[in-house]
C-alpha positions as CSV (number, residue, x, y, z in Angstrom):
1,M,-10.8,-42.2,-35.6
2,E,-9.6,-39.7,-33.1
3,T,-10.1,-36.0,-33.7
4,K,-7.2,-33.7,-33.2
5,H,-7.6,-31.0,-30.6
6,G,-6.4,-27.5,-31.2
7,S,-7.5,-24.9,-33.7
8,P,-10.3,-25.8,-36.0
9,P,-9.3,-26.5,-39.6
10,D,-9.8,-23.6,-42.0
11,L,-12.8,-24.9,-44.0
12,H,-11.9,-22.7,-47.0
13,M,-8.5,-24.3,-47.7
14,P,-8.7,-27.1,-50.2
15,Q,-7.2,-30.4,-49.2
16,G,-5.7,-33.4,-50.8
17,T,-5.0,-36.8,-49.3
18,G,-2.2,-39.3,-49.6
19,T,0.8,-40.9,-47.8
20,L,4.0,-39.5,-46.4
21,T,7.1,-41.6,-45.5
22,S,10.5,-40.6,-44.3
23,D,13.7,-42.7,-44.2
24,K,16.7,-41.2,-42.4
25,G,15.6,-37.6,-43.3
26,R,14.6,-38.3,-46.9
27,V,10.8,-37.5,-47.3
28,L,8.5,-38.9,-50.0
29,G,4.8,-37.9,-50.2
30,Q,2.2,-39.1,-52.7
31,F,-1.0,-37.1,-52.8
32,E,-4.2,-36.8,-54.9
33,V,-5.0,-33.2,-55.4
34,E,-8.0,-32.0,-57.5
35,G,-7.9,-35.3,-59.4
36,A,-4.2,-35.2,-60.2
37,Q,-1.3,-37.1,-58.7
38,Y,1.4,-35.1,-57.0
39,I,4.7,-36.4,-55.5
40,F,6.5,-34.4,-52.8
41,V,10.2,-35.1,-52.4
42,G,12.4,-33.5,-49.9
43,N,14.4,-33.8,-46.7
44,L,14.0,-33.2,-43.0
45,T,16.6,-31.6,-40.7
46,G,16.6,-32.1,-37.0
47,F,14.7,-35.4,-37.1
48,R,16.3,-38.6,-38.5
49,Q,13.7,-41.1,-37.4
50,S,12.0,-43.1,-40.1
51,F,8.3,-42.9,-40.2
52,S,5.2,-43.6,-42.3
53,I,1.9,-41.6,-42.4
54,P,-0.7,-43.7,-44.2
55,N,-3.3,-41.0,-44.1
56,A,-1.6,-37.7,-44.7
57,D,-3.4,-34.5,-45.7
58,V,-2.0,-31.6,-47.8
59,A,-3.7,-28.2,-47.4
60,Y,-3.2,-25.3,-49.8
61,D,-4.8,-22.2,-51.1
62,S,-4.3,-23.0,-54.7
63,A,-2.8,-26.0,-56.5
64,D,-0.4,-23.5,-58.1
65,Q,1.5,-23.6,-54.8
66,L,2.4,-27.2,-55.6
67,H,5.3,-26.3,-57.9
68,K,8.6,-27.7,-58.9
69,Q,10.8,-25.0,-57.3
70,P,12.2,-26.1,-53.9
71,E,10.5,-24.6,-50.9
72,N,11.7,-24.6,-47.4
73,F,9.7,-25.8,-44.3
74,E,9.0,-23.4,-41.5
75,E,10.7,-24.8,-38.4
76,L,8.1,-26.5,-36.3
77,P,8.2,-28.9,-33.3
78,V,7.4,-32.6,-34.0
79,E,5.1,-34.6,-31.7
80,K,5.3,-38.2,-30.7
81,D,2.2,-39.2,-32.7
82,Q,2.0,-36.6,-35.5
83,I,3.9,-34.2,-37.6
84,E,3.1,-30.9,-39.4
85,L,5.3,-29.8,-42.2
86,R,4.5,-26.3,-43.3
87,L,6.2,-24.9,-46.4
88,K,7.1,-21.2,-46.4
89,N,4.5,-20.6,-49.2
90,G,1.7,-21.8,-46.9
91,V,1.2,-25.4,-48.0
92,A,0.9,-27.7,-45.0
93,I,1.4,-31.5,-44.9
94,T,0.0,-33.1,-41.7
95,G,-0.7,-36.5,-40.4
96,G,-0.4,-39.1,-37.7
97,F,2.4,-41.6,-37.6
98,D,1.3,-45.3,-38.1
99,M,3.5,-46.1,-35.1
100,P,3.9,-43.4,-32.4
101,F,7.4,-42.6,-31.2
102,S,8.6,-43.0,-27.6
103,D,9.8,-40.1,-25.4
104,S,13.4,-41.0,-26.1
105,E,12.9,-41.0,-29.9
106,V,11.1,-37.6,-29.9
107,K,12.4,-35.3,-27.2
108,K,10.2,-32.4,-26.2
109,G,11.2,-29.4,-28.3
110,T,12.6,-31.4,-31.3
111,I,12.3,-29.0,-34.2
112,V,12.1,-30.1,-37.8
113,G,13.2,-28.1,-40.8
114,G,14.3,-28.8,-44.3
115,G,12.3,-28.5,-47.5
116,G,11.3,-30.1,-50.8
117,K,9.5,-29.7,-54.1
118,W,6.4,-31.1,-55.9
119,L,6.2,-33.1,-59.0
120,K,2.9,-33.5,-60.9
121,L,2.4,-36.8,-62.6
């Protein structure tokens, strides 16, 4: 496994793990958080490529942030091999694509936005 370079993770933020997929801008995430199953449904703007992230992480301060009300993403650049989706309430979904994109598929400076909401099973 490769380690990501950049700022060290905040060791105080709890994390859950799961998967994230996107098909033409529709996003679906399935995560296990504190022993419970959560589904994230939403949409991406600015990035219509389909992708799959088999090992996605969700970081949060409190599981209470994973709520049903829709929450928008902060607009962040997407990279060829990974994505970070950060909700305005501080929850972050990150992970590496199972198949990295080419330069033509992800141009430098491609910004993703959108949003979504959580469902607890």
